Amino acid sequence: MNSSRPIRVVFLSFYIEAWDALADIYSQMLADPRFEPTVISIPRRLTGETDYSGEDRVSEFYDSQNVAHLRFDFDNSKVGLEKLRELAPDYVFLNYPWQRNYQPGYRAEQLSEFTKVCQVPYYSFALVNEPGDDGVAPYLYTQRSHQLSSLIFTQDAAVVDAYSRTSRGNSHVHLTGSPKLDSLVSRAVAKPHDRYTLVWAPHHSYSPHWLNFGTFASMHQEMLDFAKRHTDIDIVMRPHPFMFGTLVERKVVGEAELSRWLEDWNALPNTRIETGGDFAEIFMSCDLLLTDGISFIGEYPLVANKPAVYLENKDHWKFSPIGEIAVEANWRISEFSEFVERFDEIRQNGLGDYSAQIARLRAAASPYPGESAARIIEIVANDFAAETPLVDKSKITELAWEFGPDREPLVD
């Protein structure tokens, strides 16, 4: 082992909406003389988008966080791949598993040829199963990016067990807790506000083929009417980053109809749309959260220490075991009208005592509170000292999840 130099680590993350899954790892490595971390901004193509773009937005985000970074704003990702090879990283950290959203040069298939890929989930916990499955959804551990990762870090013991049933086993999979969740909890400081504030966070999924949690299409007009009748409160819409693009692309809501609705929403004096901002601050600075899922039903009770209102699409994919624990920490309703009828009471008295349910969720979701990033760093250091080899692709026998039937095609 070459102990005379620091461990070179690259953070290759375009999914800035979940940078908090990596931020503490990066900042602790930056302060640790054993490591030499580098952040790189790259283009992306999120669901509902047709082109790889947005590197400038990723870079601007890192600037706003005072994160020094390299900019790989190349139309041809082969150029970036060669520059990445020149950096000769020992490890590349990703926080987003779906390879179709990466330019071809930055996918795990290419990275694993010369470096060790590390996966840290962008979400706080895995709350949903795939249809027909119980326990752990296959998309959480059988995608090609999972198969080719040298180190996997997870917050769920059931996920560790699921990897044991793959051809590679689970010796490279580590139960560390969630850096994202630790980060959210540690940043939970309220921003003062004068008026009662409702945050509305609708999800992007509108198909039985994928999650199917979204309720915007069925209740957006009711929400607009509610906002018009309650001009004495502020309503902040915090849509999932994919939602508006998905609604139009999947023809769930017509583009013209959505444009009219957005025009009406933005014209009201008490409504606004936020697509960025710190989730922890948003959670702590609102009086009430209304959401149709998914991660917020787990994150909000743990950060704000109170329940959210969960508007459930009855046809959504089933919850995982930890998902069932999470949903019970919220007021669960099936119609927006239930919320409207009870709103005045909620505004006056809150949603009631959910302390026991939240405590149960905290015990299940956070095995090592506040320690996740530090644990990940020590695992990487030990792996480097052990000089473990790159992944042997010949030993992977399963078809990757995304190449199975009825998956979205990988189009470049």
mmCIF file of C-alpha atoms in Angstrom:
data_model
loop_
_atom_site.group_PDB
_atom_site.id
_atom_site.type_symbol
_atom_site.label_atom_id
_atom_site.label_comp_id
_atom_site.label_asym_id
_atom_site.label_seq_id
_atom_site.Cartn_x
_atom_site.Cartn_y
_atom_site.Cartn_z
ATOM 1 C CA MET A 1 0.000 0.000 0.000
ATOM 2 C CA ASN A 2 1.178 3.538 -0.767
ATOM 3 C CA SER A 3 0.746 5.142 2.661
ATOM 4 C CA SER A 4 2.740 8.210 1.672
ATOM 5 C CA ARG A 5 -0.162 9.855 -0.145
ATOM 6 C CA PRO A 6 -3.759 10.688 0.788
ATOM 7 C CA ILE A 7 -6.703 8.638 -0.445
ATOM 8 C CA ARG A 8 -8.092 10.314 -3.581
ATOM 9 C CA VAL A 9 -11.881 10.505 -3.545
ATOM 10 C CA VAL A 10 -14.127 12.068 -6.202
ATOM 11 C CA PHE A 11 -17.728 13.057 -5.491
ATOM 12 C CA LEU A 12 -19.488 12.815 -8.858
ATOM 13 C CA SER A 13 -22.941 14.089 -8.032
ATOM 14 C CA PHE A 14 -25.393 15.919 -10.253
ATOM 15 C CA TYR A 15 -28.351 15.184 -7.978
ATOM 16 C CA ILE A 16 -27.881 18.316 -5.927
ATOM 17 C CA GLU A 17 -31.386 18.003 -4.503
ATOM 18 C CA ALA A 18 -29.870 15.299 -2.274
ATOM 19 C CA TRP A 19 -26.338 16.630 -1.823
ATOM 20 C CA ASP A 20 -26.978 16.289 1.912
ATOM 21 C CA ALA A 21 -26.498 12.532 1.470
ATOM 22 C CA LEU A 22 -22.828 13.243 0.669
ATOM 23 C CA ALA A 23 -22.125 16.650 2.212
ATOM 24 C CA ASP A 24 -21.008 15.471 5.650
ATOM 25 C CA ILE A 25 -18.813 12.754 4.149
ATOM 26 C CA TYR A 26 -17.132 15.324 1.921
ATOM 27 C CA SER A 27 -16.659 17.929 4.661
ATOM 28 C CA GLN A 28 -15.221 15.389 7.096
ATOM 29 C CA MET A 29 -12.863 14.010 4.448
ATOM 30 C CA LEU A 30 -11.771 17.559 3.647
ATOM 31 C CA ALA A 31 -10.702 17.983 7.263
ATOM 32 C CA ASP A 32 -9.033 14.557 7.432
ATOM 33 C CA PRO A 33 -5.367 14.437 6.291
ATOM 34 C CA ARG A 34 -5.865 10.847 5.157
ATOM 35 C CA PHE A 35 -8.098 12.017 2.308
ATOM 36 C CA GLU A 36 -7.960 14.235 -0.760
ATOM 37 C CA PRO A 37 -11.605 14.793 -1.814
ATOM 38 C CA THR A 38 -12.669 16.454 -5.080
ATOM 39 C CA VAL A 39 -16.195 17.441 -6.125
ATOM 40 C CA ILE A 40 -17.093 17.503 -9.835
ATOM 41 C CA SER A 41 -20.205 19.021 -11.400
ATOM 42 C CA ILE A 42 -21.598 17.228 -14.467
ATOM 43 C CA PRO A 43 -24.686 17.505 -16.698
ATOM 44 C CA ARG A 44 -27.768 15.408 -16.040
ATOM 45 C CA ARG A 45 -30.965 14.251 -17.670
ATOM 46 C CA LEU A 46 -33.708 13.825 -15.103
ATOM 47 C CA THR A 47 -36.991 12.038 -15.688
ATOM 48 C CA GLY A 48 -39.160 14.070 -18.031
ATOM 49 C CA GLU A 49 -36.155 15.743 -19.693
ATOM 50 C CA THR A 50 -34.848 14.933 -23.169
ATOM 51 C CA ASP A 51 -31.292 16.312 -23.117
ATOM 52 C CA TYR A 52 -28.288 16.171 -20.834
ATOM 53 C CA SER A 53 -27.888 19.673 -19.466
ATOM 54 C CA GLY A 54 -27.899 21.695 -16.266
ATOM 55 C CA GLU A 55 -24.226 21.476 -15.334
ATOM 56 C CA ASP A 56 -24.297 25.246 -14.798
ATOM 57 C CA ARG A 57 -27.072 24.842 -12.234
ATOM 58 C CA VAL A 58 -25.148 22.076 -10.466
ATOM 59 C CA SER A 59 -22.054 24.285 -10.373
ATOM 60 C CA GLU A 60 -24.038 27.257 -9.068
ATOM 61 C CA PHE A 61 -25.393 25.089 -6.284
ATOM 62 C CA TYR A 62 -21.905 24.049 -5.206
ATOM 63 C CA ASP A 63 -20.846 27.694 -5.286
ATOM 64 C CA SER A 64 -23.776 28.544 -3.020
ATOM 65 C CA GLN A 65 -22.578 25.876 -0.576
ATOM 66 C CA ASN A 66 -18.974 27.114 -0.758
ATOM 67 C CA VAL A 67 -17.923 23.746 -2.161
ATOM 68 C CA ALA A 68 -14.850 24.041 -4.384
ATOM 69 C CA HIS A 69 -15.330 21.883 -7.462
ATOM 70 C CA LEU A 70 -14.198 21.052 -10.964
ATOM 71 C CA ARG A 71 -16.612 21.670 -13.824
ATOM 72 C CA PHE A 72 -17.023 18.877 -16.375
ATOM 73 C CA ASP A 73 -19.433 20.747 -18.634
ATOM 74 C CA PHE A 74 -18.641 18.674 -21.713
ATOM 75 C CA ASP A 75 -21.234 17.719 -24.312
ATOM 76 C CA ASN A 76 -19.164 14.617 -24.973
ATOM 77 C CA SER A 77 -18.770 12.770 -21.684
ATOM 78 C CA LYS A 78 -15.830 10.783 -23.087
ATOM 79 C CA VAL A 79 -13.793 13.961 -22.610
ATOM 80 C CA GLY A 80 -14.811 14.109 -18.956
ATOM 81 C CA LEU A 81 -14.149 10.411 -18.530
ATOM 82 C CA GLU A 82 -10.565 10.810 -19.722
ATOM 83 C CA LYS A 83 -10.030 13.778 -17.401
ATOM 84 C CA LEU A 84 -11.454 11.702 -14.569
ATOM 85 C CA ARG A 85 -9.000 8.922 -15.389
ATOM 86 C CA GLU A 86 -6.177 11.464 -15.232
ATOM 87 C CA LEU A 87 -7.244 12.372 -11.687
ATOM 88 C CA ALA A 88 -6.773 8.672 -10.818
ATOM 89 C CA PRO A 89 -9.284 8.557 -7.960
ATOM 90 C CA ASP A 90 -9.164 5.619 -5.605
ATOM 91 C CA TYR A 91 -12.899 5.984 -5.012
ATOM 92 C CA VAL A 92 -15.799 7.721 -6.751
ATOM 93 C CA PHE A 93 -18.867 8.464 -4.624
ATOM 94 C CA LEU A 94 -22.317 8.469 -6.225
ATOM 95 C CA ASN A 95 -25.639 9.203 -4.544
ATOM 96 C CA TYR A 96 -27.932 8.343 -7.434
ATOM 97 C CA PRO A 97 -28.281 4.797 -8.826
ATOM 98 C CA TRP A 98 -30.261 5.258 -12.060
ATOM 99 C CA GLN A 99 -27.693 5.179 -14.825
ATOM 100 C CA ARG A 100 -30.005 6.489 -17.553
ATOM 101 C CA ASN A 101 -29.780 9.941 -15.951
ATOM 102 C CA TYR A 102 -25.966 10.056 -16.332
ATOM 103 C CA GLN A 103 -24.094 10.830 -19.511
ATOM 104 C CA PRO A 104 -22.622 7.534 -20.794
ATOM 105 C CA GLY A 105 -19.064 8.319 -19.705
ATOM 106 C CA TYR A 106 -19.996 8.703 -16.050
ATOM 107 C CA ARG A 107 -21.935 5.484 -15.569
ATOM 108 C CA ALA A 108 -20.763 2.790 -13.191
ATOM 109 C CA GLU A 109 -20.004 0.518 -16.136
ATOM 110 C CA GLN A 110 -17.214 2.891 -17.184
ATOM 111 C CA LEU A 111 -16.100 4.057 -13.734
ATOM 112 C CA SER A 112 -15.666 0.540 -12.369
ATOM 113 C CA GLU A 113 -12.996 -0.159 -14.991
ATOM 114 C CA PHE A 114 -10.459 2.031 -13.186
ATOM 115 C CA THR A 115 -11.795 3.057 -9.760
ATOM 116 C CA LYS A 116 -13.925 1.853 -6.872
ATOM 117 C CA VAL A 117 -17.502 3.074 -7.021
ATOM 118 C CA CYS A 118 -19.179 3.866 -3.678
ATOM 119 C CA GLN A 119 -22.957 4.163 -3.382
ATOM 120 C CA VAL A 120 -24.667 6.267 -0.722
ATOM 121 C CA PRO A 121 -28.472 6.355 -1.084
ATOM 122 C CA TYR A 122 -29.884 9.795 -1.881
ATOM 123 C CA TYR A 123 -32.969 8.946 0.171
ATOM 124 C CA SER A 124 -33.191 8.648 3.953
ATOM 125 C CA PHE A 125 -34.733 5.170 3.938
ATOM 126 C CA ALA A 126 -36.293 2.651 1.544
ATOM 127 C CA LEU A 127 -40.037 2.917 2.152
ATOM 128 C CA VAL A 128 -41.582 1.132 -0.853
ATOM 129 C CA ASN A 129 -41.637 -2.356 -2.379
ATOM 130 C CA GLU A 130 -42.093 -3.327 -6.001
ATOM 131 C CA PRO A 131 -45.372 -5.033 -6.946
ATOM 132 C CA GLY A 132 -45.246 -8.702 -6.031
ATOM 133 C CA ASP A 133 -42.272 -8.315 -3.709
ATOM 134 C CA ASP A 134 -42.054 -8.225 0.045
ATOM 135 C CA GLY A 135 -39.181 -6.989 2.159
ATOM 136 C CA VAL A 136 -36.751 -5.087 -0.085
ATOM 137 C CA ALA A 137 -37.602 -3.821 -3.573
ATOM 138 C CA PRO A 138 -35.191 -5.212 -6.213
ATOM 139 C CA TYR A 139 -34.517 -1.770 -7.699
ATOM 140 C CA LEU A 140 -32.817 -0.856 -4.416
ATOM 141 C CA TYR A 141 -30.020 -3.387 -4.786
ATOM 142 C CA THR A 142 -29.990 -5.030 -8.245
ATOM 143 C CA GLN A 143 -29.386 -2.139 -10.645
ATOM 144 C CA ARG A 144 -26.144 -2.225 -12.626
ATOM 145 C CA SER A 145 -24.725 0.594 -10.501
ATOM 146 C CA HIS A 146 -25.303 -1.577 -7.417
ATOM 147 C CA GLN A 147 -23.721 -4.602 -9.042
ATOM 148 C CA LEU A 148 -20.559 -2.676 -9.938
ATOM 149 C CA SER A 149 -20.071 -0.758 -6.686
ATOM 150 C CA SER A 150 -17.094 -1.692 -4.556
ATOM 151 C CA LEU A 151 -18.693 -0.292 -1.413
ATOM 152 C CA ILE A 152 -22.383 0.105 -0.581
ATOM 153 C CA PHE A 153 -23.569 2.071 2.437
ATOM 154 C CA THR A 154 -27.115 1.645 3.684
ATOM 155 C CA GLN A 155 -29.403 2.538 6.565
ATOM 156 C CA ASP A 156 -31.525 -0.602 6.517
ATOM 157 C CA ALA A 157 -30.471 -4.020 7.835
ATOM 158 C CA ALA A 158 -32.984 -5.645 5.486
ATOM 159 C CA VAL A 159 -31.069 -4.219 2.516
ATOM 160 C CA VAL A 160 -27.818 -5.714 3.791
ATOM 161 C CA ASP A 161 -29.564 -9.084 3.982
ATOM 162 C CA ALA A 162 -31.019 -8.681 0.468
ATOM 163 C CA TYR A 163 -27.528 -8.287 -1.007
ATOM 164 C CA SER A 164 -26.546 -11.614 0.566
ATOM 165 C CA ARG A 165 -28.803 -13.339 -1.955
ATOM 166 C CA THR A 166 -26.963 -11.908 -4.982
ATOM 167 C CA SER A 167 -24.051 -13.566 -6.779
ATOM 168 C CA ARG A 168 -21.584 -11.150 -5.144
ATOM 169 C CA GLY A 169 -22.931 -11.558 -1.640
ATOM 170 C CA ASN A 170 -22.883 -8.689 0.831
ATOM 171 C CA SER A 171 -19.328 -8.467 2.155
ATOM 172 C CA HIS A 172 -19.049 -5.039 0.500
ATOM 173 C CA VAL A 173 -22.347 -3.768 1.949
ATOM 174 C CA HIS A 174 -22.247 -1.848 5.227
ATOM 175 C CA LEU A 175 -24.973 -0.802 7.670
ATOM 176 C CA THR A 176 -23.965 2.757 8.531
ATOM 177 C CA GLY A 177 -27.169 4.732 8.896
ATOM 178 C CA SER A 178 -28.110 7.624 6.627
ATOM 179 C CA PRO A 179 -25.857 10.689 6.289
ATOM 180 C CA LYS A 180 -28.829 12.453 4.710
ATOM 181 C CA LEU A 181 -31.007 11.852 7.741
ATOM 182 C CA ASP A 182 -28.218 12.806 10.147
ATOM 183 C CA SER A 183 -27.676 15.998 8.169
ATOM 184 C CA LEU A 184 -31.366 16.895 8.157
ATOM 185 C CA VAL A 185 -31.657 16.417 11.903
ATOM 186 C CA SER A 186 -28.496 18.379 12.672
ATOM 187 C CA ARG A 187 -29.596 21.330 10.506
ATOM 188 C CA ALA A 188 -33.084 21.498 11.967
ATOM 189 C CA VAL A 189 -33.282 25.196 12.817
ATOM 190 C CA ALA A 190 -36.495 27.123 12.288
ATOM 191 C CA LYS A 191 -36.651 30.330 10.291
ATOM 192 C CA PRO A 192 -39.025 32.851 11.889
ATOM 193 C CA HIS A 193 -42.299 33.471 10.049
ATOM 194 C CA ASP A 194 -45.238 35.736 10.826
ATOM 195 C CA ARG A 195 -48.110 33.872 9.192
ATOM 196 C CA TYR A 196 -49.364 30.319 9.470
ATOM 197 C CA THR A 197 -47.472 28.378 6.804
ATOM 198 C CA LEU A 198 -48.521 25.180 5.050
ATOM 199 C CA VAL A 199 -45.950 23.364 2.915
ATOM 200 C CA TRP A 200 -47.458 21.192 0.174
ATOM 201 C CA ALA A 201 -45.057 18.618 -1.251
ATOM 202 C CA PRO A 202 -46.542 16.543 -4.107
ATOM 203 C CA HIS A 203 -44.698 13.535 -5.540
ATOM 204 C CA HIS A 204 -43.868 12.913 -9.202
ATOM 205 C CA SER A 205 -45.063 9.310 -9.726
ATOM 206 C CA TYR A 206 -48.296 8.796 -11.677
ATOM 207 C CA SER A 207 -48.277 5.250 -12.977
ATOM 208 C CA PRO A 208 -48.861 1.747 -11.610
ATOM 209 C CA HIS A 209 -45.610 0.907 -13.422
ATOM 210 C CA TRP A 210 -43.605 3.161 -11.086
ATOM 211 C CA LEU A 211 -44.479 3.936 -7.434
ATOM 212 C CA ASN A 212 -47.840 5.634 -8.175
ATOM 213 C CA PHE A 213 -47.916 7.930 -5.152
ATOM 214 C CA GLY A 214 -48.771 11.220 -6.850
ATOM 215 C CA THR A 215 -52.125 12.888 -6.173
ATOM 216 C CA PHE A 216 -51.572 16.275 -7.830
ATOM 217 C CA ALA A 217 -53.608 15.345 -10.905
ATOM 218 C CA SER A 218 -56.698 14.535 -8.850
ATOM 219 C CA MET A 219 -56.614 17.390 -6.321
ATOM 220 C CA HIS A 220 -54.686 20.350 -7.730
ATOM 221 C CA GLN A 221 -57.835 22.308 -8.500
ATOM 222 C CA GLU A 222 -59.145 21.660 -4.977
ATOM 223 C CA MET A 223 -55.861 22.939 -3.578
ATOM 224 C CA LEU A 224 -56.121 26.076 -5.689
ATOM 225 C CA ASP A 225 -59.641 26.656 -4.369
ATOM 226 C CA PHE A 226 -58.415 26.062 -0.801
ATOM 227 C CA ALA A 227 -55.663 28.641 -1.283
ATOM 228 C CA LYS A 228 -58.169 31.187 -2.597
ATOM 229 C CA ARG A 229 -60.365 30.683 0.477
ATOM 230 C CA HIS A 230 -57.461 30.890 2.947
ATOM 231 C CA THR A 231 -55.582 34.015 1.980
ATOM 232 C CA ASP A 232 -54.655 34.546 5.640
ATOM 233 C CA ILE A 233 -52.151 31.657 5.464
ATOM 234 C CA ASP A 234 -49.115 31.109 3.284
ATOM 235 C CA ILE A 235 -48.981 27.967 1.141
ATOM 236 C CA VAL A 236 -45.580 26.937 -0.153
ATOM 237 C CA MET A 237 -45.603 24.324 -2.887
ATOM 238 C CA ARG A 238 -42.460 22.171 -2.835
ATOM 239 C CA PRO A 239 -42.899 19.797 -5.794
ATOM 240 C CA HIS A 240 -40.661 16.819 -6.402
ATOM 241 C CA PRO A 241 -38.010 17.935 -8.943
ATOM 242 C CA PHE A 242 -39.435 15.545 -11.556
ATOM 243 C CA MET A 243 -43.092 16.328 -11.066
ATOM 244 C CA PHE A 244 -43.984 19.008 -13.612
ATOM 245 C CA GLY A 245 -41.975 17.295 -16.360
ATOM 246 C CA THR A 246 -43.508 13.913 -15.542
ATOM 247 C CA LEU A 247 -47.077 15.248 -15.575
ATOM 248 C CA VAL A 248 -46.690 16.502 -19.128
ATOM 249 C CA GLU A 249 -44.435 13.750 -20.492
ATOM 250 C CA ARG A 250 -46.769 10.994 -19.255
ATOM 251 C CA LYS A 251 -49.837 12.953 -20.427
ATOM 252 C CA VAL A 252 -51.282 12.916 -16.909
ATOM 253 C CA VAL A 253 -52.093 16.639 -17.123
ATOM 254 C CA GLY A 254 -52.041 18.486 -20.431
ATOM 255 C CA GLU A 255 -49.397 21.139 -20.915
ATOM 256 C CA ALA A 256 -51.989 23.875 -21.523
ATOM 257 C CA GLU A 257 -53.997 22.909 -18.438
ATOM 258 C CA LEU A 258 -50.879 22.830 -16.274
ATOM 259 C CA SER A 259 -49.774 26.218 -17.581
ATOM 260 C CA ARG A 260 -53.163 27.753 -16.719
ATOM 261 C CA TRP A 261 -53.073 26.237 -13.247
ATOM 262 C CA LEU A 262 -49.556 27.509 -12.612
ATOM 263 C CA GLU A 263 -50.559 30.980 -13.787
ATOM 264 C CA ASP A 264 -53.521 30.991 -11.387
ATOM 265 C CA TRP A 265 -51.413 29.630 -8.517
ATOM 266 C CA ASN A 266 -48.612 32.130 -8.981
ATOM 267 C CA ALA A 267 -51.101 35.017 -9.210
ATOM 268 C CA LEU A 268 -52.373 34.475 -5.669
ATOM 269 C CA PRO A 269 -50.875 36.687 -2.934
ATOM 270 C CA ASN A 270 -50.405 33.811 -0.462
ATOM 271 C CA THR A 271 -48.879 31.071 -2.615
ATOM 272 C CA ARG A 272 -45.460 30.363 -4.039
ATOM 273 C CA ILE A 273 -43.411 27.511 -5.474
ATOM 274 C CA GLU A 274 -40.001 26.610 -4.095
ATOM 275 C CA THR A 275 -37.806 24.204 -6.038
ATOM 276 C CA GLY A 276 -34.707 24.589 -3.876
ATOM 277 C CA GLY A 277 -33.889 25.428 -0.320
ATOM 278 C CA ASP A 278 -32.873 23.475 2.711
ATOM 279 C CA PHE A 279 -35.364 20.704 3.555
ATOM 280 C CA ALA A 280 -34.484 20.922 7.250
ATOM 281 C CA GLU A 281 -35.257 24.630 7.338
ATOM 282 C CA ILE A 282 -38.439 24.115 5.325
ATOM 283 C CA PHE A 283 -39.586 21.376 7.713
ATOM 284 C CA MET A 284 -38.852 23.407 10.818
ATOM 285 C CA SER A 285 -40.223 26.689 9.484
ATOM 286 C CA CYS A 286 -43.684 25.505 8.513
ATOM 287 C CA ASP A 287 -46.648 24.902 10.769
ATOM 288 C CA LEU A 288 -47.899 21.921 8.785
ATOM 289 C CA LEU A 289 -46.714 19.656 5.955
ATOM 290 C CA LEU A 290 -49.115 18.082 3.468
ATOM 291 C CA THR A 291 -47.579 15.455 1.192
ATOM 292 C CA ASP A 292 -48.449 12.391 -0.838
ATOM 293 C CA GLY A 293 -45.024 10.833 -0.243
ATOM 294 C CA ILE A 294 -42.599 9.329 -0.280
ATOM 295 C CA SER A 295 -39.518 10.210 1.758
ATOM 296 C CA PHE A 296 -41.136 13.178 3.519
ATOM 297 C CA ILE A 297 -43.471 10.916 5.504
ATOM 298 C CA GLY A 298 -40.358 9.538 7.185
ATOM 299 C CA GLU A 299 -38.104 12.574 7.234
ATOM 300 C CA TYR A 300 -40.578 15.176 8.444
ATOM 301 C CA PRO A 301 -41.629 13.426 11.683
ATOM 302 C CA LEU A 302 -37.989 12.783 12.583
ATOM 303 C CA VAL A 303 -36.826 16.325 11.843
ATOM 304 C CA ALA A 304 -39.836 18.328 13.045
ATOM 305 C CA ASN A 305 -40.781 15.813 15.765
ATOM 306 C CA LYS A 306 -44.433 15.985 14.744
ATOM 307 C CA PRO A 307 -46.623 14.304 12.126
ATOM 308 C CA ALA A 308 -47.336 15.408 8.591
ATOM 309 C CA VAL A 309 -50.619 15.032 6.739
ATOM 310 C CA TYR A 310 -50.205 12.120 4.329
ATOM 311 C CA LEU A 311 -52.642 12.220 1.393
ATOM 312 C CA GLU A 312 -52.581 8.651 0.122
ATOM 313 C CA ASN A 313 -53.092 7.419 -3.429
ATOM 314 C CA LYS A 314 -54.786 4.107 -2.675
ATOM 315 C CA ASP A 315 -53.173 2.460 -5.710
ATOM 316 C CA HIS A 316 -49.558 3.177 -4.768
ATOM 317 C CA TRP A 317 -46.950 0.430 -4.497
ATOM 318 C CA LYS A 318 -46.968 -1.288 -1.129
ATOM 319 C CA PHE A 319 -44.843 0.037 1.704
ATOM 320 C CA SER A 320 -41.828 -1.885 2.896
ATOM 321 C CA PRO A 321 -41.702 -2.898 6.577
ATOM 322 C CA ILE A 322 -39.935 0.342 7.515
ATOM 323 C CA GLY A 323 -42.368 2.216 5.271
ATOM 324 C CA GLU A 324 -45.274 0.901 7.325
ATOM 325 C CA ILE A 325 -43.579 2.205 10.460
ATOM 326 C CA ALA A 326 -43.017 5.587 8.812
ATOM 327 C CA VAL A 327 -46.555 6.070 7.558
ATOM 328 C CA GLU A 328 -47.988 5.455 11.019
ATOM 329 C CA ALA A 329 -46.086 8.515 12.261
ATOM 330 C CA ASN A 330 -48.400 10.722 10.156
ATOM 331 C CA TRP A 331 -52.104 11.507 9.822
ATOM 332 C CA ARG A 332 -53.119 9.287 6.893
ATOM 333 C CA ILE A 333 -56.048 10.400 4.718
ATOM 334 C CA SER A 334 -57.464 9.253 1.387
ATOM 335 C CA GLU A 335 -59.228 12.406 0.197
ATOM 336 C CA PHE A 336 -58.163 16.055 0.212
ATOM 337 C CA SER A 337 -61.639 16.918 1.459
ATOM 338 C CA GLU A 338 -60.771 15.213 4.797
ATOM 339 C CA PHE A 339 -57.981 17.727 5.250
ATOM 340 C CA VAL A 340 -60.204 20.674 4.299
ATOM 341 C CA GLU A 341 -62.909 19.636 6.770
ATOM 342 C CA ARG A 342 -60.457 19.360 9.651
ATOM 343 C CA PHE A 343 -58.137 22.235 8.799
ATOM 344 C CA ASP A 344 -59.532 24.800 11.234
ATOM 345 C CA GLU A 345 -59.175 22.332 14.109
ATOM 346 C CA ILE A 346 -55.645 21.403 13.015
ATOM 347 C CA ARG A 347 -54.661 25.033 12.749
ATOM 348 C CA GLN A 348 -55.844 25.607 16.314
ATOM 349 C CA ASN A 349 -54.739 22.385 18.040
ATOM 350 C CA GLY A 350 -52.343 20.514 15.754
ATOM 351 C CA LEU A 351 -52.662 16.890 14.669
ATOM 352 C CA GLY A 352 -52.399 15.288 18.110
ATOM 353 C CA ASP A 353 -49.801 13.208 19.946
ATOM 354 C CA TYR A 354 -47.755 10.941 17.682
ATOM 355 C CA SER A 355 -44.719 10.730 19.979
ATOM 356 C CA ALA A 356 -44.814 6.929 20.337
ATOM 357 C CA GLN A 357 -45.042 6.376 16.585
ATOM 358 C CA ILE A 358 -42.212 8.829 15.920
ATOM 359 C CA ALA A 359 -40.013 7.164 18.544
ATOM 360 C CA ARG A 360 -40.581 3.787 16.888
ATOM 361 C CA LEU A 361 -39.641 5.252 13.512
ATOM 362 C CA ARG A 362 -36.502 6.843 14.919
ATOM 363 C CA ALA A 363 -35.351 3.520 16.381
ATOM 364 C CA ALA A 364 -35.890 1.747 13.050
ATOM 365 C CA ALA A 365 -34.475 4.415 10.747
ATOM 366 C CA SER A 366 -31.375 5.635 12.534
ATOM 367 C CA PRO A 367 -29.217 2.772 13.885
ATOM 368 C CA TYR A 368 -26.246 5.053 14.614
ATOM 369 C CA PRO A 369 -27.615 8.595 15.122
ATOM 370 C CA GLY A 370 -25.184 11.268 13.995
ATOM 371 C CA GLU A 371 -22.421 8.781 13.159
ATOM 372 C CA SER A 372 -23.153 7.772 9.563
ATOM 373 C CA ALA A 373 -20.571 9.915 7.745
ATOM 374 C CA ALA A 374 -17.804 9.060 10.213
ATOM 375 C CA ARG A 375 -18.547 5.354 9.889
ATOM 376 C CA ILE A 376 -18.431 5.546 6.090
ATOM 377 C CA ILE A 377 -15.084 7.342 6.181
ATOM 378 C CA GLU A 378 -13.515 4.676 8.402
ATOM 379 C CA ILE A 379 -14.809 1.889 6.161
ATOM 380 C CA VAL A 380 -13.233 3.575 3.130
ATOM 381 C CA ALA A 381 -9.937 4.043 4.968
ATOM 382 C CA ASN A 382 -9.897 0.382 6.005
ATOM 383 C CA ASP A 383 -10.751 -0.746 2.483
ATOM 384 C CA PHE A 384 -7.890 1.327 1.090
ATOM 385 C CA ALA A 385 -5.479 -0.132 3.628
ATOM 386 C CA ALA A 386 -6.610 -3.635 2.700
ATOM 387 C CA GLU A 387 -5.906 -2.916 -0.999
ATOM 388 C CA THR A 388 -9.079 -4.657 -2.120
ATOM 389 C CA PRO A 389 -9.332 -5.212 -5.901
ATOM 390 C CA LEU A 390 -11.771 -3.682 -8.361
ATOM 391 C CA VAL A 391 -15.062 -5.471 -8.926
ATOM 392 C CA ASP A 392 -14.731 -8.652 -10.984
ATOM 393 C CA LYS A 393 -17.588 -8.302 -13.458
ATOM 394 C CA SER A 394 -17.300 -11.923 -14.538
ATOM 395 C CA LYS A 395 -18.673 -13.034 -11.182
ATOM 396 C CA ILE A 396 -21.933 -11.086 -11.558
ATOM 397 C CA THR A 397 -24.519 -13.466 -12.974
ATOM 398 C CA GLU A 398 -27.837 -11.617 -12.597
ATOM 399 C CA LEU A 399 -29.492 -9.448 -15.216
ATOM 400 C CA ALA A 400 -29.426 -5.866 -13.945
ATOM 401 C CA TRP A 401 -32.801 -4.542 -12.834
ATOM 402 C CA GLU A 402 -33.050 -1.860 -15.516
ATOM 403 C CA PHE A 403 -32.571 -4.398 -18.317
ATOM 404 C CA GLY A 404 -35.547 -6.485 -17.240
ATOM 405 C CA PRO A 405 -38.942 -6.482 -19.013
ATOM 406 C CA ASP A 406 -41.137 -3.372 -18.863
ATOM 407 C CA ARG A 407 -38.294 -1.101 -17.764
ATOM 408 C CA GLU A 408 -37.768 2.333 -19.252
ATOM 409 C CA PRO A 409 -35.325 2.058 -22.168
ATOM 410 C CA LEU A 410 -31.783 3.327 -21.739
ATOM 411 C CA VAL A 411 -31.716 5.873 -24.577
ATOM 412 C CA ASP A 412 -28.689 8.104 -25.265
#
